[in-house]
Coordinates of C-alpha atoms and ligand atoms in Angstrom, one line a residue:
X1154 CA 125.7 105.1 62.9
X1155 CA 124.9 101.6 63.8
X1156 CA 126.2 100.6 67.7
X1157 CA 126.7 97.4 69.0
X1158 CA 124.9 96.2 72.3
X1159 CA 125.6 92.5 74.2
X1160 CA 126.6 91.4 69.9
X1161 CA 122.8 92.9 69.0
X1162 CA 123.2 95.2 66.1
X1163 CA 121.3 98.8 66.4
X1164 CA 120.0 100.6 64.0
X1165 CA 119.0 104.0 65.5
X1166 CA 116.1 106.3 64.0
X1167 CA 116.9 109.1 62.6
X1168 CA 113.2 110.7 63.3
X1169 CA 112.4 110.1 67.2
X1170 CA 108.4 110.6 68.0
X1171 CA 109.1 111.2 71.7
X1172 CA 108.2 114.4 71.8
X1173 CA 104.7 114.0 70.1
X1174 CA 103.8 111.8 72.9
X1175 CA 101.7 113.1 75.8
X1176 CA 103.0 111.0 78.6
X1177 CA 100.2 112.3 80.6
X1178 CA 97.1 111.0 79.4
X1179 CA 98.8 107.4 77.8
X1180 CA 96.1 104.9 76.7
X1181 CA 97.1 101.1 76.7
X1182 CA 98.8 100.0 74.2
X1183 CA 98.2 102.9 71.3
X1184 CA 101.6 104.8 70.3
X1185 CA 104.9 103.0 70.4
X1186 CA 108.3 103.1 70.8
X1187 CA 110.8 104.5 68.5
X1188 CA 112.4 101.2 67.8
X1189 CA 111.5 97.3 67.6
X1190 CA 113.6 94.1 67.4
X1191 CA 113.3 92.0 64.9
X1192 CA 114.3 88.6 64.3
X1193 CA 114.2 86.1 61.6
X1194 CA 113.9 82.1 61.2
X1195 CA 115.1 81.2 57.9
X1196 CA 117.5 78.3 56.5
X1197 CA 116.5 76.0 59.5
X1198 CA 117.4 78.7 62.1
X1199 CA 116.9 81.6 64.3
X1200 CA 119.2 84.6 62.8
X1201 CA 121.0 86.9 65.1
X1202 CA 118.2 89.3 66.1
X1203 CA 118.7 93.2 65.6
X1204 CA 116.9 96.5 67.0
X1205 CA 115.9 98.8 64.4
X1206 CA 113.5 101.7 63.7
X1207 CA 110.0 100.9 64.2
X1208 CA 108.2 100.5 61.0
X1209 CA 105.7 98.5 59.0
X1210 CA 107.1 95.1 57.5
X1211 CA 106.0 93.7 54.1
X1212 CA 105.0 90.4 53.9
X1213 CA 104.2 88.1 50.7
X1214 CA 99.9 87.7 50.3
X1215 CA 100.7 84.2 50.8
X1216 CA 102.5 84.4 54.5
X1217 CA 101.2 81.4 56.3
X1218 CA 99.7 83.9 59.1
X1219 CA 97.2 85.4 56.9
X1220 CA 95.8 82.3 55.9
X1221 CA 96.5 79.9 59.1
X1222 CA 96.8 82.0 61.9
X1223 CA 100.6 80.5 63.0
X1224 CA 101.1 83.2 65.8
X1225 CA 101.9 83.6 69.4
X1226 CA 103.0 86.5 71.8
X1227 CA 103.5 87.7 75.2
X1228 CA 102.7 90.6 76.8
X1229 CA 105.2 91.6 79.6
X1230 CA 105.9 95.4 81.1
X1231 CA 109.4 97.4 81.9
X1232 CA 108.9 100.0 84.9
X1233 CA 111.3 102.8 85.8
X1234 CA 111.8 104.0 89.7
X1235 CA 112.9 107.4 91.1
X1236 CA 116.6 107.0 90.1
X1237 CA 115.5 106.1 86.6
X1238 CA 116.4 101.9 87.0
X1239 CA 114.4 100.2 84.8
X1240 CA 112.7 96.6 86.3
X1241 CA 111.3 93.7 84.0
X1242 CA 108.5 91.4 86.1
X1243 CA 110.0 87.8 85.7
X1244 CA 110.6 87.8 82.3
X1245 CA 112.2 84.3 82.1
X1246 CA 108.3 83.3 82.8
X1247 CA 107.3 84.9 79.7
X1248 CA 109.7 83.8 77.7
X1249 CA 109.4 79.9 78.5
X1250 CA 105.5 80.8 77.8
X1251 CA 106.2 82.0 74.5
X1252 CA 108.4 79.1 73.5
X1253 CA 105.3 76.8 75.4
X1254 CA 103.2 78.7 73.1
X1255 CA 105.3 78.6 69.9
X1256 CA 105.8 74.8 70.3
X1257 CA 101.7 73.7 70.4
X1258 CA 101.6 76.5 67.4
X1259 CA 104.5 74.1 65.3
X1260 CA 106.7 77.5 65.7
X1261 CA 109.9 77.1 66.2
X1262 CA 111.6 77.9 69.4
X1263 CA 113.6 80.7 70.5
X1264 CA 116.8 80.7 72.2
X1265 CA 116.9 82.6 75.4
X1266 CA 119.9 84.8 74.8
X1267 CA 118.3 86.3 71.8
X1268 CA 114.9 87.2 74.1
X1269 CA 116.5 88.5 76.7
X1270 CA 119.6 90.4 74.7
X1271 CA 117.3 91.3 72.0
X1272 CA 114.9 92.7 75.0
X1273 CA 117.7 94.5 77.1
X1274 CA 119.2 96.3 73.8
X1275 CA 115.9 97.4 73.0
X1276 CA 115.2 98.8 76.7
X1277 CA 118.3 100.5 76.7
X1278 CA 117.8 102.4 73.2
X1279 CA 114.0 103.5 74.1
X1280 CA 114.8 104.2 78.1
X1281 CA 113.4 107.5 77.5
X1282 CA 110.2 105.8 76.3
X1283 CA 109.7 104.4 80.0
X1284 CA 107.4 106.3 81.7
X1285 CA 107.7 107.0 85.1
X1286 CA 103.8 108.5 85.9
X1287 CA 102.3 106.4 88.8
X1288 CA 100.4 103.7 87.2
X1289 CA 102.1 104.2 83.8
X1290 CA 104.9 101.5 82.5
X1291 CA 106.3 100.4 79.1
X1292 CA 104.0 97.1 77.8
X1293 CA 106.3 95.1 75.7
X1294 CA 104.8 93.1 73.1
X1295 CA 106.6 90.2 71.8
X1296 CA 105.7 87.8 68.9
X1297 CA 105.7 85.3 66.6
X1298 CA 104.5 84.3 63.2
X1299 CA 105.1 82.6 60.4
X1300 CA 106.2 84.7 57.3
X1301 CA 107.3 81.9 55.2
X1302 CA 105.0 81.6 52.4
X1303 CA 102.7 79.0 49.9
X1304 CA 98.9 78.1 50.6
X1305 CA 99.8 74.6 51.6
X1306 CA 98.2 73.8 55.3
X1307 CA 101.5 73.0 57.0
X1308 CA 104.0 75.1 59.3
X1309 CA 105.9 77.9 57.6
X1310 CA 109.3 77.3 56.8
X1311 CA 110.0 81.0 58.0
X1312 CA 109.0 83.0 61.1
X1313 CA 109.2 86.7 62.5
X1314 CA 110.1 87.5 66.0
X1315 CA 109.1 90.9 66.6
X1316 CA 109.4 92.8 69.9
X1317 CA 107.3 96.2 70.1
X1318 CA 106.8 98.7 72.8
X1319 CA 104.4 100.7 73.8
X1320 CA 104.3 103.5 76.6
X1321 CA 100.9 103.2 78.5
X1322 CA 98.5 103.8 81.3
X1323 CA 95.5 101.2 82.4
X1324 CA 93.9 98.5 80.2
X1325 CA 90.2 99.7 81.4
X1326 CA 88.7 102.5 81.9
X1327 CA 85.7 102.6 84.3
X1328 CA 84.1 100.2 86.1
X1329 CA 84.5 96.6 84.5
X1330 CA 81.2 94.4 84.7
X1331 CA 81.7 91.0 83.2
X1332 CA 79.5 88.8 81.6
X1333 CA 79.2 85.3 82.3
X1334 CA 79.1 83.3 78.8
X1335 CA 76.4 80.7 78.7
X1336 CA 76.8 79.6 74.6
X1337 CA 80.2 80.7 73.3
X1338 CA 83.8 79.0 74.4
X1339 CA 87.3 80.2 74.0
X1340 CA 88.6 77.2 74.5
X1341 CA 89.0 73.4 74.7
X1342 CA 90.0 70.2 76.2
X1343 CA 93.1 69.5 73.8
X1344 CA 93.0 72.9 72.2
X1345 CA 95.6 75.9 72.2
X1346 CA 93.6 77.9 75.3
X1347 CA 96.5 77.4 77.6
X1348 CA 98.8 78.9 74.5
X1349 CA 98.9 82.8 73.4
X1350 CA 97.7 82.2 70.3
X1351 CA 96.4 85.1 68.1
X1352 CA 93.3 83.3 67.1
X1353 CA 92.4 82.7 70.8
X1354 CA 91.8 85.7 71.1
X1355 CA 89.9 86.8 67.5
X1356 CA 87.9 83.7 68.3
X1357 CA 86.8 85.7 71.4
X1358 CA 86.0 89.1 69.5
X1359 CA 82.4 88.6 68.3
X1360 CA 80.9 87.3 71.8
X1361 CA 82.7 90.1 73.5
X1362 CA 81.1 92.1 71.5
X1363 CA 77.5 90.9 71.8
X1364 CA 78.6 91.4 75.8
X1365 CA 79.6 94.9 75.0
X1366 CA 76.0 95.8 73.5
X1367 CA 74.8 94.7 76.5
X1368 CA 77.0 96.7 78.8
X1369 CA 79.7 94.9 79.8
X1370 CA 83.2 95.3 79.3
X1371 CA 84.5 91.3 78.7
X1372 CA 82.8 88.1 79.1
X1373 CA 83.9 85.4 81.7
X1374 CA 84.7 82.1 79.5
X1375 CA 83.3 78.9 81.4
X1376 CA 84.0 75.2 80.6
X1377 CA 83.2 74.5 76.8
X1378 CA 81.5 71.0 78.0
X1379 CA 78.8 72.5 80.0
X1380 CA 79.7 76.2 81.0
X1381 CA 79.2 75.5 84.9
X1382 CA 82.6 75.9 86.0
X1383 CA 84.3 80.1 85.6
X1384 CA 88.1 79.8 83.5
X1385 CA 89.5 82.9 82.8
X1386 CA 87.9 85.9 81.0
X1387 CA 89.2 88.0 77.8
X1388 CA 92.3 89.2 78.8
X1389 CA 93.1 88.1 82.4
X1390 CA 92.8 85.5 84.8
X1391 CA 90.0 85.7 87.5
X1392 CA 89.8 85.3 91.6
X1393 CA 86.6 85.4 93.9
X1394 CA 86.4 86.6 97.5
X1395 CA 84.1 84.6 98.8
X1396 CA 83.8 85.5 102.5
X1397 CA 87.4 85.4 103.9
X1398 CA 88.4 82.8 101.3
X1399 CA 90.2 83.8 97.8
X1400 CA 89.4 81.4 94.8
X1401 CA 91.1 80.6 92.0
X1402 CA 90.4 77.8 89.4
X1403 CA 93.3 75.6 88.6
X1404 CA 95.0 76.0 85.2
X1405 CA 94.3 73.9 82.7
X1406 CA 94.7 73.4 78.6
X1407 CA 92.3 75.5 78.3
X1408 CA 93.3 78.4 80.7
X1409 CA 96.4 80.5 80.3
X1410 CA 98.9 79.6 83.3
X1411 CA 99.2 83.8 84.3
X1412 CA 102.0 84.7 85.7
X1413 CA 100.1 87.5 87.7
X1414 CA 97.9 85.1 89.0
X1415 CA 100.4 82.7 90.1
X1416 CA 102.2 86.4 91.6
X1417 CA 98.4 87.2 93.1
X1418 CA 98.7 83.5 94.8
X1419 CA 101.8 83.9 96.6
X1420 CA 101.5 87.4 97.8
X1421 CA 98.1 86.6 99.3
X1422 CA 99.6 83.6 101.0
X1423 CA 102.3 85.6 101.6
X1424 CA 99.9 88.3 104.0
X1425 CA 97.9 85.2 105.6
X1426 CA 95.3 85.1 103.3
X1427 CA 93.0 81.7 102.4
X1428 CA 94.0 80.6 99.1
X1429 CA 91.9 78.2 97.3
X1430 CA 92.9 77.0 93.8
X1431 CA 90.5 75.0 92.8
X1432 CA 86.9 74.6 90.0
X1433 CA 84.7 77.3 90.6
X1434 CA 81.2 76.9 89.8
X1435 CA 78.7 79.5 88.0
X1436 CA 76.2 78.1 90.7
X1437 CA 78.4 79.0 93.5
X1438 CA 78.9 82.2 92.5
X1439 CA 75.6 83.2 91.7
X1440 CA 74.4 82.0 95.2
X1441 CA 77.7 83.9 97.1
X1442 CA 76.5 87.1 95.4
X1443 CA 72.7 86.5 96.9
X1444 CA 73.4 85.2 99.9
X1445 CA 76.4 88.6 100.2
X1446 CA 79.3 86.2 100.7
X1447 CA 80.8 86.9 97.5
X1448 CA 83.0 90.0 98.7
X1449 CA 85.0 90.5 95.3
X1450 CA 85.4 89.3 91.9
X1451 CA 88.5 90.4 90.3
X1452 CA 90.7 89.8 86.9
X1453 CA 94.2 89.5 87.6
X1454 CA 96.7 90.1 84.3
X1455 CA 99.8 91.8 83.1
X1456 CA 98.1 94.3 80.6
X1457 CA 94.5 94.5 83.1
X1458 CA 97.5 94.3 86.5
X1459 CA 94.3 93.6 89.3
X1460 CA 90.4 95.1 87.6
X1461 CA 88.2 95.0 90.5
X1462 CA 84.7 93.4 88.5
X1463 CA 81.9 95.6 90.0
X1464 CA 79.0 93.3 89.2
X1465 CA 78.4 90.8 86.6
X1466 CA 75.2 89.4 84.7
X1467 CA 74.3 85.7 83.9
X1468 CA 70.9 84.4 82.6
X1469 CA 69.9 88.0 81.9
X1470 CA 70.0 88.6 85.6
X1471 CA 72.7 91.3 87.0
X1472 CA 74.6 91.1 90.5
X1473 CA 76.4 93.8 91.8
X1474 CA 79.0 93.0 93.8
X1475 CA 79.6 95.3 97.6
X1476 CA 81.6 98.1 97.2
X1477 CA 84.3 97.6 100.6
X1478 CA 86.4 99.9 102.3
X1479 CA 89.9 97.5 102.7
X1480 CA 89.6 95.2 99.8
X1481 CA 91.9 92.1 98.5
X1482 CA 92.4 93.7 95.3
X1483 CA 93.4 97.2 96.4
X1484 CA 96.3 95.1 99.2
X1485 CA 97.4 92.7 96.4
X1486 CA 97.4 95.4 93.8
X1487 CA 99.6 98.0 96.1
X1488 CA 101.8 94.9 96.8
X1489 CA 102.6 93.8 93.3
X1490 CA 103.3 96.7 91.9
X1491 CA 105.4 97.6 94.9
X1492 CA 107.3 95.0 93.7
X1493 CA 106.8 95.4 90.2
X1494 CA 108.0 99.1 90.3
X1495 CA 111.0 98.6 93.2
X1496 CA 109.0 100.7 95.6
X1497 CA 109.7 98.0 98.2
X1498 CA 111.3 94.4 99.2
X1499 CA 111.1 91.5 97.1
X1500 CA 111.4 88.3 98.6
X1501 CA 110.2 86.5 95.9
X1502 CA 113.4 87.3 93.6
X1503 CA 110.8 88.4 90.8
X1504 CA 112.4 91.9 90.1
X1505 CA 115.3 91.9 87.3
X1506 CA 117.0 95.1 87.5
X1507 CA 118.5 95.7 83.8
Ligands
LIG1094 N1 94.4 85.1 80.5 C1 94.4 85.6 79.3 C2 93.5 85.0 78.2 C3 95.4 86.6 78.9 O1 95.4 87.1 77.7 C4 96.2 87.1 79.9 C5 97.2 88.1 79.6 O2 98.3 87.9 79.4 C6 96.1 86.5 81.2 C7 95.2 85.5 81.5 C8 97.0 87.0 82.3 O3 98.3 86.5 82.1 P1 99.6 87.3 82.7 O4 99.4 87.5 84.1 O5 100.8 86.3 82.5 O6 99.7 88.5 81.9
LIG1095 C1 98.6 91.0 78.7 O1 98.0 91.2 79.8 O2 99.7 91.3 78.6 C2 97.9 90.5 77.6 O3 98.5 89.9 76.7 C3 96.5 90.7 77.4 C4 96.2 91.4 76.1 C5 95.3 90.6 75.3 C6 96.0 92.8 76.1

């Protein structure tokens, strides 16, 4: 029988997959939720958006995404505490992102009431999808593409907004060496970098991969012009310890403005920490790690949350970085997800409680 939650239409499945799920040994991102909300733009508008059963969706051969790559998404997390609350990690950030994405993609925007209504119904049907296992949370994946059709180069006249969910654990396993890219970019002065395009990140796939033959686990992008300055690698934005001081390059059009690294900022300024936002050079770096001032190196993201970087390579040369007792990631880490998880204060106001 359908229900009705905040005027969002449910659908319920009649064939749950909870209990094939091993909530003990969750990968990132690989089995999902029972249910997904879907949402369409057609006749000049967004429709009233609706949770149903998760399932695949048919799309003409000629959908503008196949051929043009019009699509953008967000990647945001749902944790459950000890009295089974659920908490979403400012999730008005990622939904002005999205729309900041959709608009440089030609993508309609969304209204908010339908994100966040269309989000909370679908929490509330798959609560029991949330797990609870320490460093275990529900990644939300929402999106949008264009579904209207015709091979003509131009926006869609139709789009999908889909949210899925997905129980999981960490984004990397093992130590995470980096490689510092010398020939490729993922981004560039005027481009989409700053957006969550899809095609930011296939564009990235095939020098990731050369990296991963070589042994590393994602490459650091640098500047497109010249590659002397670190951006941001694969999937998360990235800070260096050098000495006391934390570092941070600004964001830019071709960086993604992260909303864990603006969290990582104010929680280190918050503890009395030296923050530094501002261009990091390869150089810099490379001399840091010789010289043993460059403490850490780590990616900070919502998927990745804070990856200590263990060593990275650069002009077929490898540096390993020290391996500390009391390190910035592991107090920033325990902080924000302290936060994240309401196992303590949060004076930020970053916490919604749904
Ligand atoms: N940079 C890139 C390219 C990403 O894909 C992500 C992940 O979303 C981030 C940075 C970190 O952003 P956030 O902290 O908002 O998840
Ligand atoms: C996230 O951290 O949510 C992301 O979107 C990264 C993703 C490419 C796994």
């Amino acid at each position: 029988m359908n229900t009705i939650i905040n005027d969002i239409e449910i659908v319920k499945t009649e064939n749950s997959k909870i209990n094939d799920v091993d909530f003990d040994n969750l990968k990132f991102g690989s089995v999902f939720s029972d249910h997904m909300l879907e949402c369409n733009f057609k006749d000049g508008k967004w429709q009233m958006p609706k949770v149903i059963p998760y399932s695949s969706i048919a799309l003409d051969p000629s959908a503008k995404i196949f051929h043009y790559g019009q699509s953008v998404f967000e990647g945001m997390k749902a944790y459950k505490d000890a009295n089974d609350d659920v908490f979403l990690f400012r999730p008005l950030d990622n939904f002005n992102r999205l729309n900041i994405s959709s608009k440089r993609l030609a993508i309609p925007e969304l209204p908010e009431n339908y994100f966040m209504e269309g989000l909370k119904a679908l929490l509330k049907v798959d609560d029991a999808w949330i797990p609870t296992n320490e460093g275990s949370s529900l990644y939300i994946r929402p999106f949008v593409f264009a579904s209207g059709q015709g091979f003509h180069a131009s926006p869609a006249d139709e789009y999908k907004f889909l949210i899925c969910t997905a129980p999981s654990g960490s984004y990397f396993s093992g130590k995470v060496k980096v490689l510092i890219e010398e020939t490729y970019s993922r981004s560039a002065n005027g481009g989409v970098g700053f957006a969550k395009a899809g095609g930011n990140y296939a564009g990235q796939f095939y020098p990731t991969q050369l990296a991963i033959e070589k042994g590393y686990q994602q490459v650091i992008w640098t500047d497109d012009n010249a590659h002397e300055y670190i951006e941001e690698a694969g999937a998360m934005n990235i800070f260096v310890r050098i000495n006391d001081t934390l570092v941070t390059g600004p964001t830019s059009d071709r960086i993604l403005d992260g909303i864990t690294r603006k969290s990582i900022i104010a929680i280190a300024e918050e503890k009395g920490i030296t923050v530094e936002v501002r261009k990091i050079t390869v150089k810099e770096v490379v001399e840091a790690a010789k010289s043993g001032a460059l403490k850490e190196m780590f990616g900070a993201g919502t998927a990745a949350v804070i990856s200590p970087i263990a060593g990275f390579g650069y002009k077929d040369e490898d540096f390993d970085l020290p391996e500390l007792e009391d390190t910035y990631a592991s107090y920033l880490k325990k902080r924000i997800t302290d936060i994240q998880t309401n196992k303590s204060e949060d004076p930020f106001g970053w916490r919604v409680k749904l």
